[in-house]
Amino acid sequence: MFLGVSGASANTLVSTSPISGSTLSISPTNVTVTGNVTLIADAPDANSITVTDPNGVRVDDGTIMISDVSATVGIRPHVETGMYTVTYFLLSEGEIPLEGSFTFKYQAPSVISTANPTPEPTQSQTPASSSWGTNFFVILLLLLAVLVTIGLS
């Protein structure tokens, strides 16, 4: 009955960030590959994720962080428009390695402008002027408080 059930399952790709085939207008700071089996974190040299720009130049920083079923590598800010290729090889314990590649497109902004703030003069705040009525009311309250204190004692 149990002969048809296998104890091991193949490690398959679950998701990527950025999403495979997507077009980005903001340069990502990292690339994440997520599988369905826990990855081996003890073998940093055996795992690899490389990101190359449209000219084939490597733009990742080479530092891979393994967290359970996900692996992340940092990348330098993109400046060139085009297709970026991510190639990955990740080991999982007792499983076939998770390996493959995907692409995403980065569309650099046509004009990068910085906002030059223009200072605006502030309106001078004049202190609130006290009126005779307010002063009289406060003095009256103080006198009543003194009378209540004398009456209670």
PDB file of C-alpha atoms in Angstrom:
ATOM      1  CA  MET A   1       0.000   0.000   0.000  1.00  0.00           C
ATOM      2  CA  PHE A   2       2.850   2.392   0.866  1.00  0.00           C
ATOM      3  CA  LEU A   3       5.040   1.430  -2.109  1.00  0.00           C
ATOM      4  CA  GLY A   4       3.497   4.114  -4.311  1.00  0.00           C
ATOM      5  CA  VAL A   5       4.227   6.913  -1.807  1.00  0.00           C
ATOM      6  CA  SER A   6       7.627   8.530  -2.137  1.00  0.00           C
ATOM      7  CA  GLY A   7       9.326  10.080   0.909  1.00  0.00           C
ATOM      8  CA  ALA A   8      11.240  12.637  -1.165  1.00  0.00           C
ATOM      9  CA  SER A   9       9.822  15.317  -3.368  1.00  0.00           C
ATOM     10  CA  ALA A  10      11.698  17.254  -6.012  1.00  0.00           C
ATOM     11  CA  ASN A  11      12.671  20.792  -5.133  1.00  0.00           C
ATOM     12  CA  THR A  12      10.739  23.043  -7.505  1.00  0.00           C
ATOM     13  CA  LEU A  13      10.652  26.779  -7.987  1.00  0.00           C
ATOM     14  CA  VAL A  14       7.742  28.432  -6.149  1.00  0.00           C
ATOM     15  CA  SER A  15       8.380  32.131  -6.731  1.00  0.00           C
ATOM     16  CA  THR A  16      10.929  34.770  -7.651  1.00  0.00           C
ATOM     17  CA  SER A  17      11.344  38.401  -6.753  1.00  0.00           C
ATOM     18  CA  PRO A  18      11.337  40.289  -9.049  1.00  0.00           C
ATOM     19  CA  ILE A  19       8.754  38.171 -10.817  1.00  0.00           C
ATOM     20  CA  SER A  20      10.082  36.307 -13.820  1.00  0.00           C
ATOM     21  CA  GLY A  21       9.298  38.203 -17.036  1.00  0.00           C
ATOM     22  CA  SER A  22       8.229  41.390 -15.246  1.00  0.00           C
ATOM     23  CA  THR A  23       9.190  44.937 -16.252  1.00  0.00           C
ATOM     24  CA  LEU A  24      10.470  47.177 -13.454  1.00  0.00           C
ATOM     25  CA  SER A  25      10.760  50.952 -13.426  1.00  0.00           C
ATOM     26  CA  ILE A  26      12.485  51.035 -10.024  1.00  0.00           C
ATOM     27  CA  SER A  27      15.834  49.329  -9.609  1.00  0.00           C
ATOM     28  CA  PRO A  28      15.519  46.352  -7.202  1.00  0.00           C
ATOM     29  CA  THR A  29      17.994  46.044  -4.332  1.00  0.00           C
ATOM     30  CA  ASN A  30      17.974  42.237  -4.226  1.00  0.00           C
ATOM     31  CA  VAL A  31      16.798  39.098  -6.009  1.00  0.00           C
ATOM     32  CA  THR A  32      15.030  36.265  -4.168  1.00  0.00           C
ATOM     33  CA  VAL A  33      14.461  32.687  -5.340  1.00  0.00           C
ATOM     34  CA  THR A  34      11.998  30.544  -3.364  1.00  0.00           C
ATOM     35  CA  GLY A  35      11.628  26.772  -3.647  1.00  0.00           C
ATOM     36  CA  ASN A  36       9.397  24.272  -1.855  1.00  0.00           C
ATOM     37  CA  VAL A  37      12.120  22.432   0.125  1.00  0.00           C
ATOM     38  CA  THR A  38      14.392  23.812   2.873  1.00  0.00           C
ATOM     39  CA  LEU A  39      17.728  24.948   1.455  1.00  0.00           C
ATOM     40  CA  ILE A  40      21.135  24.088   2.919  1.00  0.00           C
ATOM     41  CA  ALA A  41      22.553  27.188   4.578  1.00  0.00           C
ATOM     42  CA  ASP A  42      25.773  25.484   5.754  1.00  0.00           C
ATOM     43  CA  ALA A  43      27.259  25.423   2.242  1.00  0.00           C
ATOM     44  CA  PRO A  44      27.519  29.066   1.165  1.00  0.00           C
ATOM     45  CA  ASP A  45      30.085  28.294  -1.538  1.00  0.00           C
ATOM     46  CA  ALA A  46      27.908  25.575  -3.089  1.00  0.00           C
ATOM     47  CA  ASN A  47      24.867  27.844  -3.509  1.00  0.00           C
ATOM     48  CA  SER A  48      24.956  30.515  -6.172  1.00  0.00           C
ATOM     49  CA  ILE A  49      22.730  33.231  -7.580  1.00  0.00           C
ATOM     50  CA  THR A  50      24.171  35.428 -10.321  1.00  0.00           C
ATOM     51  CA  VAL A  51      22.521  38.457 -11.889  1.00  0.00           C
ATOM     52  CA  THR A  52      23.841  39.841 -15.173  1.00  0.00           C
ATOM     53  CA  ASP A  53      22.924  43.027 -17.008  1.00  0.00           C
ATOM     54  CA  PRO A  54      22.023  43.256 -20.739  1.00  0.00           C
ATOM     55  CA  ASN A  55      25.766  43.302 -21.605  1.00  0.00           C
ATOM     56  CA  GLY A  56      26.480  40.154 -19.575  1.00  0.00           C
ATOM     57  CA  VAL A  57      28.238  42.030 -16.776  1.00  0.00           C
ATOM     58  CA  ARG A  58      27.589  40.635 -13.308  1.00  0.00           C
ATOM     59  CA  VAL A  59      25.661  43.121 -11.100  1.00  0.00           C
ATOM     60  CA  ASP A  60      25.027  41.047  -7.953  1.00  0.00           C
ATOM     61  CA  ASP A  61      27.180  41.481  -4.852  1.00  0.00           C
ATOM     62  CA  GLY A  62      27.768  37.716  -4.450  1.00  0.00           C
ATOM     63  CA  THR A  63      26.459  37.587  -0.876  1.00  0.00           C
ATOM     64  CA  ILE A  64      23.731  34.949  -0.607  1.00  0.00           C
ATOM     65  CA  MET A  65      21.420  34.838   2.408  1.00  0.00           C
ATOM     66  CA  ILE A  66      19.539  31.537   2.943  1.00  0.00           C
ATOM     67  CA  SER A  67      16.298  31.628   4.937  1.00  0.00           C
ATOM     68  CA  ASP A  68      14.413  28.318   5.082  1.00  0.00           C
ATOM     69  CA  VAL A  69      13.147  27.825   1.498  1.00  0.00           C
ATOM     70  CA  SER A  70      14.357  31.179   0.089  1.00  0.00           C
ATOM     71  CA  ALA A  71      17.715  32.490  -1.061  1.00  0.00           C
ATOM     72  CA  THR A  72      18.438  36.189  -1.585  1.00  0.00           C
ATOM     73  CA  VAL A  73      21.356  37.998  -3.198  1.00  0.00           C
ATOM     74  CA  GLY A  74      21.941  41.753  -3.117  1.00  0.00           C
ATOM     75  CA  ILE A  75      22.404  43.678  -6.362  1.00  0.00           C
ATOM     76  CA  ARG A  76      23.835  47.046  -7.281  1.00  0.00           C
ATOM     77  CA  PRO A  77      21.445  49.727  -8.550  1.00  0.00           C
ATOM     78  CA  HIS A  78      20.631  49.339 -12.239  1.00  0.00           C
ATOM     79  CA  VAL A  79      21.414  52.163 -14.598  1.00  0.00           C
ATOM     80  CA  GLU A  80      20.983  50.459 -17.942  1.00  0.00           C
ATOM     81  CA  THR A  81      17.671  49.579 -19.575  1.00  0.00           C
ATOM     82  CA  GLY A  82      17.313  46.011 -20.795  1.00  0.00           C
ATOM     83  CA  MET A  83      16.854  42.358 -19.864  1.00  0.00           C
ATOM     84  CA  TYR A  84      18.599  41.152 -16.708  1.00  0.00           C
ATOM     85  CA  THR A  85      19.259  37.432 -16.315  1.00  0.00           C
ATOM     86  CA  VAL A  86      19.209  35.602 -12.986  1.00  0.00           C
ATOM     87  CA  THR A  87      20.860  32.160 -12.823  1.00  0.00           C
ATOM     88  CA  TYR A  88      20.596  30.111  -9.642  1.00  0.00           C
ATOM     89  CA  PHE A  89      21.921  26.820  -8.222  1.00  0.00           C
ATOM     90  CA  LEU A  90      20.718  26.066  -4.685  1.00  0.00           C
ATOM     91  CA  LEU A  91      21.286  22.897  -2.648  1.00  0.00           C
ATOM     92  CA  SER A  92      18.610  21.272  -0.532  1.00  0.00           C
ATOM     93  CA  GLU A  93      19.232  18.441   1.898  1.00  0.00           C
ATOM     94  CA  GLY A  94      18.718  15.020   0.325  1.00  0.00           C
ATOM     95  CA  GLU A  95      17.126  16.547  -2.763  1.00  0.00           C
ATOM     96  CA  ILE A  96      17.961  17.435  -6.308  1.00  0.00           C
ATOM     97  CA  PRO A  97      19.415  20.979  -6.401  1.00  0.00           C
ATOM     98  CA  LEU A  98      17.095  23.814  -7.365  1.00  0.00           C
ATOM     99  CA  GLU A  99      18.608  25.237 -10.510  1.00  0.00           C
ATOM    100  CA  GLY A 100      17.517  27.347 -13.436  1.00  0.00           C
ATOM    101  CA  SER A 101      17.305  30.897 -14.679  1.00  0.00           C
ATOM    102  CA  PHE A 102      14.823  33.655 -15.350  1.00  0.00           C
ATOM    103  CA  THR A 103      14.826  37.171 -16.736  1.00  0.00           C
ATOM    104  CA  PHE A 104      13.271  40.486 -15.876  1.00  0.00           C
ATOM    105  CA  LYS A 105      13.343  43.792 -17.695  1.00  0.00           C
ATOM    106  CA  TYR A 106      14.474  47.045 -16.146  1.00  0.00           C
ATOM    107  CA  GLN A 107      13.163  50.186 -17.812  1.00  0.00           C
ATOM    108  CA  ALA A 108      15.307  53.084 -16.586  1.00  0.00           C
ATOM    109  CA  PRO A 109      13.548  56.440 -16.206  1.00  0.00           C
ATOM    110  CA  SER A 110      14.128  58.619 -19.266  1.00  0.00           C
ATOM    111  CA  VAL A 111      14.879  61.716 -17.215  1.00  0.00           C
ATOM    112  CA  ILE A 112      16.076  61.712 -13.671  1.00  0.00           C
ATOM    113  CA  SER A 113      15.390  65.046 -12.077  1.00  0.00           C
ATOM    114  CA  THR A 114      15.929  66.221  -8.587  1.00  0.00           C
ATOM    115  CA  ALA A 115      13.391  68.438  -6.960  1.00  0.00           C
ATOM    116  CA  ASN A 116      14.750  71.821  -6.003  1.00  0.00           C
ATOM    117  CA  PRO A 117      12.729  73.007  -3.049  1.00  0.00           C
ATOM    118  CA  THR A 118      11.846  76.658  -3.024  1.00  0.00           C
ATOM    119  CA  PRO A 119      11.614  78.190   0.411  1.00  0.00           C
ATOM    120  CA  GLU A 120       8.421  79.971   1.268  1.00  0.00           C
ATOM    121  CA  PRO A 121       8.357  82.733   3.865  1.00  0.00           C
ATOM    122  CA  THR A 122       6.549  81.833   7.012  1.00  0.00           C
ATOM    123  CA  GLN A 123       3.933  84.072   8.482  1.00  0.00           C
ATOM    124  CA  SER A 124       5.054  85.638  11.714  1.00  0.00           C
ATOM    125  CA  GLN A 125       3.082  84.461  14.661  1.00  0.00           C
ATOM    126  CA  THR A 126       1.986  87.212  16.990  1.00  0.00           C
ATOM    127  CA  PRO A 127       1.299  86.178  20.555  1.00  0.00           C
ATOM    128  CA  ALA A 128      -2.348  86.054  21.450  1.00  0.00           C
ATOM    129  CA  SER A 129      -3.280  89.260  23.149  1.00  0.00           C
ATOM    130  CA  SER A 130      -5.171  88.963  26.387  1.00  0.00           C
ATOM    131  CA  SER A 131      -8.341  90.874  26.793  1.00  0.00           C
ATOM    132  CA  TRP A 132      -9.716  92.608  29.895  1.00  0.00           C
ATOM    133  CA  GLY A 133     -12.611  90.090  30.057  1.00  0.00           C
ATOM    134  CA  THR A 134     -10.269  87.100  30.199  1.00  0.00           C
ATOM    135  CA  ASN A 135      -8.156  88.676  32.935  1.00  0.00           C
ATOM    136  CA  PHE A 136     -11.267  89.476  35.003  1.00  0.00           C
ATOM    137  CA  PHE A 137     -12.585  85.901  34.611  1.00  0.00           C
ATOM    138  CA  VAL A 138      -9.270  84.344  35.766  1.00  0.00           C
ATOM    139  CA  ILE A 139      -9.068  86.684  38.797  1.00  0.00           C
ATOM    140  CA  LEU A 140     -12.671  85.861  39.693  1.00  0.00           C
ATOM    141  CA  LEU A 141     -11.910  82.102  39.559  1.00  0.00           C
ATOM    142  CA  LEU A 142      -8.882  82.559  41.815  1.00  0.00           C
ATOM    143  CA  LEU A 143     -10.943  84.499  44.377  1.00  0.00           C
ATOM    144  CA  LEU A 144     -13.649  81.810  44.345  1.00  0.00           C
ATOM    145  CA  ALA A 145     -10.973  79.114  44.858  1.00  0.00           C
ATOM    146  CA  VAL A 146      -9.591  81.032  47.879  1.00  0.00           C
ATOM    147  CA  LEU A 147     -13.103  81.402  49.335  1.00  0.00           C
ATOM    148  CA  VAL A 148     -13.852  77.684  48.858  1.00  0.00           C
ATOM    149  CA  THR A 149     -10.517  76.776  50.523  1.00  0.00           C
ATOM    150  CA  ILE A 150     -11.300  79.059  53.505  1.00  0.00           C
ATOM    151  CA  GLY A 151     -14.833  77.652  53.743  1.00  0.00           C
ATOM    152  CA  LEU A 152     -13.588  74.038  53.739  1.00  0.00           C
ATOM    153  CA  SER A 153     -10.982  74.633  56.392  1.00  0.00           C
TER     154      SER A 153
END
